[in-house]
């Protein structure tokens, strides 16, 4: 069977098994089953993984941008806040869903499961 690339499926927010069905039912709520192939996602959990990556990547972009603008143009503090707080917030929201989908797709691709199964 031809295995799908989990990164591509994650970026597209599609089912990591078939690549067709949507992985999410809402903005961040994962479907319990794929609408295309019926794959079970009820136990799929990305945990805090996406937040860690976003914190490092978006934080670095925001800090670099803020320092660059400060040293190059010397704007007032209120203007810096007006520019960078919404920018960092929007960038965070833009990448949160794909990062979560990538981590879930990597879980499915590698056959990872929860370490503890409560009955």
Tab-separated table of C-alpha atoms in Angstrom:
chain	number	residue	atom	x	y	z
A	1	UNK	CA	0.000	0.000	0.000
A	2	UNK	CA	1.259	3.462	-0.874
A	3	UNK	CA	1.706	5.472	2.341
A	4	UNK	CA	0.825	9.131	2.297
A	5	UNK	CA	3.275	11.791	3.414
A	6	UNK	CA	2.164	12.823	6.929
A	7	UNK	CA	3.580	16.343	6.552
A	8	UNK	CA	1.567	17.007	3.380
A	9	UNK	CA	-1.598	15.540	4.912
A	10	UNK	CA	-1.030	17.621	8.031
A	11	UNK	CA	-0.499	20.857	6.126
A	12	UNK	CA	-3.682	20.200	4.178
A	13	UNK	CA	-5.498	19.190	7.429
A	14	UNK	CA	-6.620	15.967	5.768
A	15	UNK	CA	-6.927	12.391	7.015
A	16	UNK	CA	-3.443	10.858	7.329
A	17	UNK	CA	-4.806	7.459	6.256
A	18	UNK	CA	-6.597	8.288	3.003
A	19	UNK	CA	-5.654	11.942	2.411
A	20	UNK	CA	-9.224	12.822	1.418
A	21	UNK	CA	-11.417	13.407	4.469
A	22	UNK	CA	-11.117	16.441	6.689
A	23	UNK	CA	-9.266	15.837	9.963
A	24	UNK	CA	-11.117	18.566	11.863
A	25	UNK	CA	-14.769	19.072	12.658
A	26	UNK	CA	-14.257	22.632	13.919
A	27	UNK	CA	-11.259	24.901	14.166
A	28	UNK	CA	-9.281	22.544	16.441
A	29	UNK	CA	-11.740	19.755	17.264
A	30	UNK	CA	-10.567	16.472	15.721
A	31	UNK	CA	-13.221	14.279	14.127
A	32	UNK	CA	-13.844	10.927	15.786
A	33	UNK	CA	-13.818	9.205	12.360
A	34	UNK	CA	-12.663	10.114	8.881
A	35	UNK	CA	-15.573	10.979	6.607
A	36	UNK	CA	-13.759	9.377	3.648
A	37	UNK	CA	-12.228	6.094	4.851
A	38	UNK	CA	-13.691	5.724	8.350
A	39	UNK	CA	-10.318	5.772	10.150
A	40	UNK	CA	-10.718	6.110	13.912
A	41	UNK	CA	-9.316	9.328	15.422
A	42	UNK	CA	-11.118	9.105	18.758
A	43	UNK	CA	-7.819	8.485	20.586
A	44	UNK	CA	-5.689	10.862	18.501
A	45	UNK	CA	-4.209	13.546	20.710
A	46	UNK	CA	-1.454	15.976	19.839
A	47	UNK	CA	-1.202	17.213	23.415
A	48	UNK	CA	0.875	20.339	23.914
A	49	UNK	CA	3.250	19.576	21.041
A	50	UNK	CA	1.922	22.175	18.576
A	51	UNK	CA	2.065	24.892	21.191
A	52	UNK	CA	5.749	24.231	21.877
A	53	UNK	CA	6.687	24.516	18.202
A	54	UNK	CA	4.526	27.603	17.714
A	55	UNK	CA	5.939	29.265	20.814
A	56	UNK	CA	9.482	28.788	19.545
A	57	UNK	CA	8.890	29.665	15.892
A	58	UNK	CA	6.371	32.506	16.190
A	59	UNK	CA	8.164	33.869	19.258
A	60	UNK	CA	11.464	34.016	17.362
A	61	UNK	CA	9.820	35.721	14.377
A	62	UNK	CA	8.067	38.233	16.624
A	63	UNK	CA	11.151	39.026	18.719
A	64	UNK	CA	13.387	39.394	15.680
A	65	UNK	CA	10.846	41.593	13.921
A	66	UNK	CA	10.296	43.764	16.959
A	67	UNK	CA	14.025	44.227	17.560
A	68	UNK	CA	14.672	44.943	13.893
A	69	UNK	CA	11.960	47.600	13.763
A	70	UNK	CA	13.150	49.102	17.056
A	71	UNK	CA	16.800	49.405	16.025
A	72	UNK	CA	16.073	50.500	12.450
A	73	UNK	CA	13.167	52.936	12.871
A	74	UNK	CA	12.870	53.704	16.640
A	75	UNK	CA	9.046	53.881	16.734
A	76	UNK	CA	7.186	54.680	19.974
A	77	UNK	CA	6.270	51.755	22.223
A	78	UNK	CA	2.547	52.090	21.517
A	79	UNK	CA	3.200	51.664	17.788
A	80	UNK	CA	5.356	48.589	18.384
A	81	UNK	CA	2.545	47.053	20.438
A	82	UNK	CA	-0.041	48.033	17.851
A	83	UNK	CA	1.973	46.290	15.129
A	84	UNK	CA	3.353	43.222	16.858
A	85	UNK	CA	0.667	42.024	19.275
A	86	UNK	CA	-1.977	41.485	16.567
A	87	UNK	CA	0.650	40.140	14.140
A	88	UNK	CA	1.897	37.534	16.607
A	89	UNK	CA	-1.676	36.629	17.586
A	90	UNK	CA	-2.809	36.156	13.987
A	91	UNK	CA	0.306	34.181	13.043
A	92	UNK	CA	-0.227	31.918	16.044
A	93	UNK	CA	-3.839	31.245	15.060
A	94	UNK	CA	-2.844	30.684	11.430
A	95	UNK	CA	-0.290	27.964	12.168
A	96	UNK	CA	-1.952	26.241	15.147
A	97	UNK	CA	-4.316	24.072	13.108
A	98	UNK	CA	-1.720	22.795	10.583
A	99	UNK	CA	0.808	22.075	13.354
A	100	UNK	CA	-1.788	20.073	15.281
A	101	UNK	CA	-2.725	18.170	12.118
A	102	UNK	CA	0.936	17.398	11.357
A	103	UNK	CA	1.517	15.953	14.819
A	104	UNK	CA	-1.626	13.798	14.585
A	105	UNK	CA	-0.630	12.640	11.091
A	106	UNK	CA	2.830	11.714	12.383
A	107	UNK	CA	1.216	9.738	15.211
A	108	UNK	CA	-0.890	7.778	12.745
A	109	UNK	CA	1.997	7.341	10.300
A	110	UNK	CA	4.326	5.955	12.983
A	111	UNK	CA	1.679	3.837	14.698
A	112	UNK	CA	2.042	5.740	17.960
A	113	UNK	CA	-0.610	5.180	20.581
A	114	UNK	CA	-1.204	6.252	24.126
A	115	UNK	CA	1.016	4.527	26.653
A	116	UNK	CA	-1.827	3.821	29.063
A	117	UNK	CA	-5.204	2.357	28.127
A	118	UNK	CA	-7.926	2.840	30.744
A	119	UNK	CA	-10.940	0.582	30.388
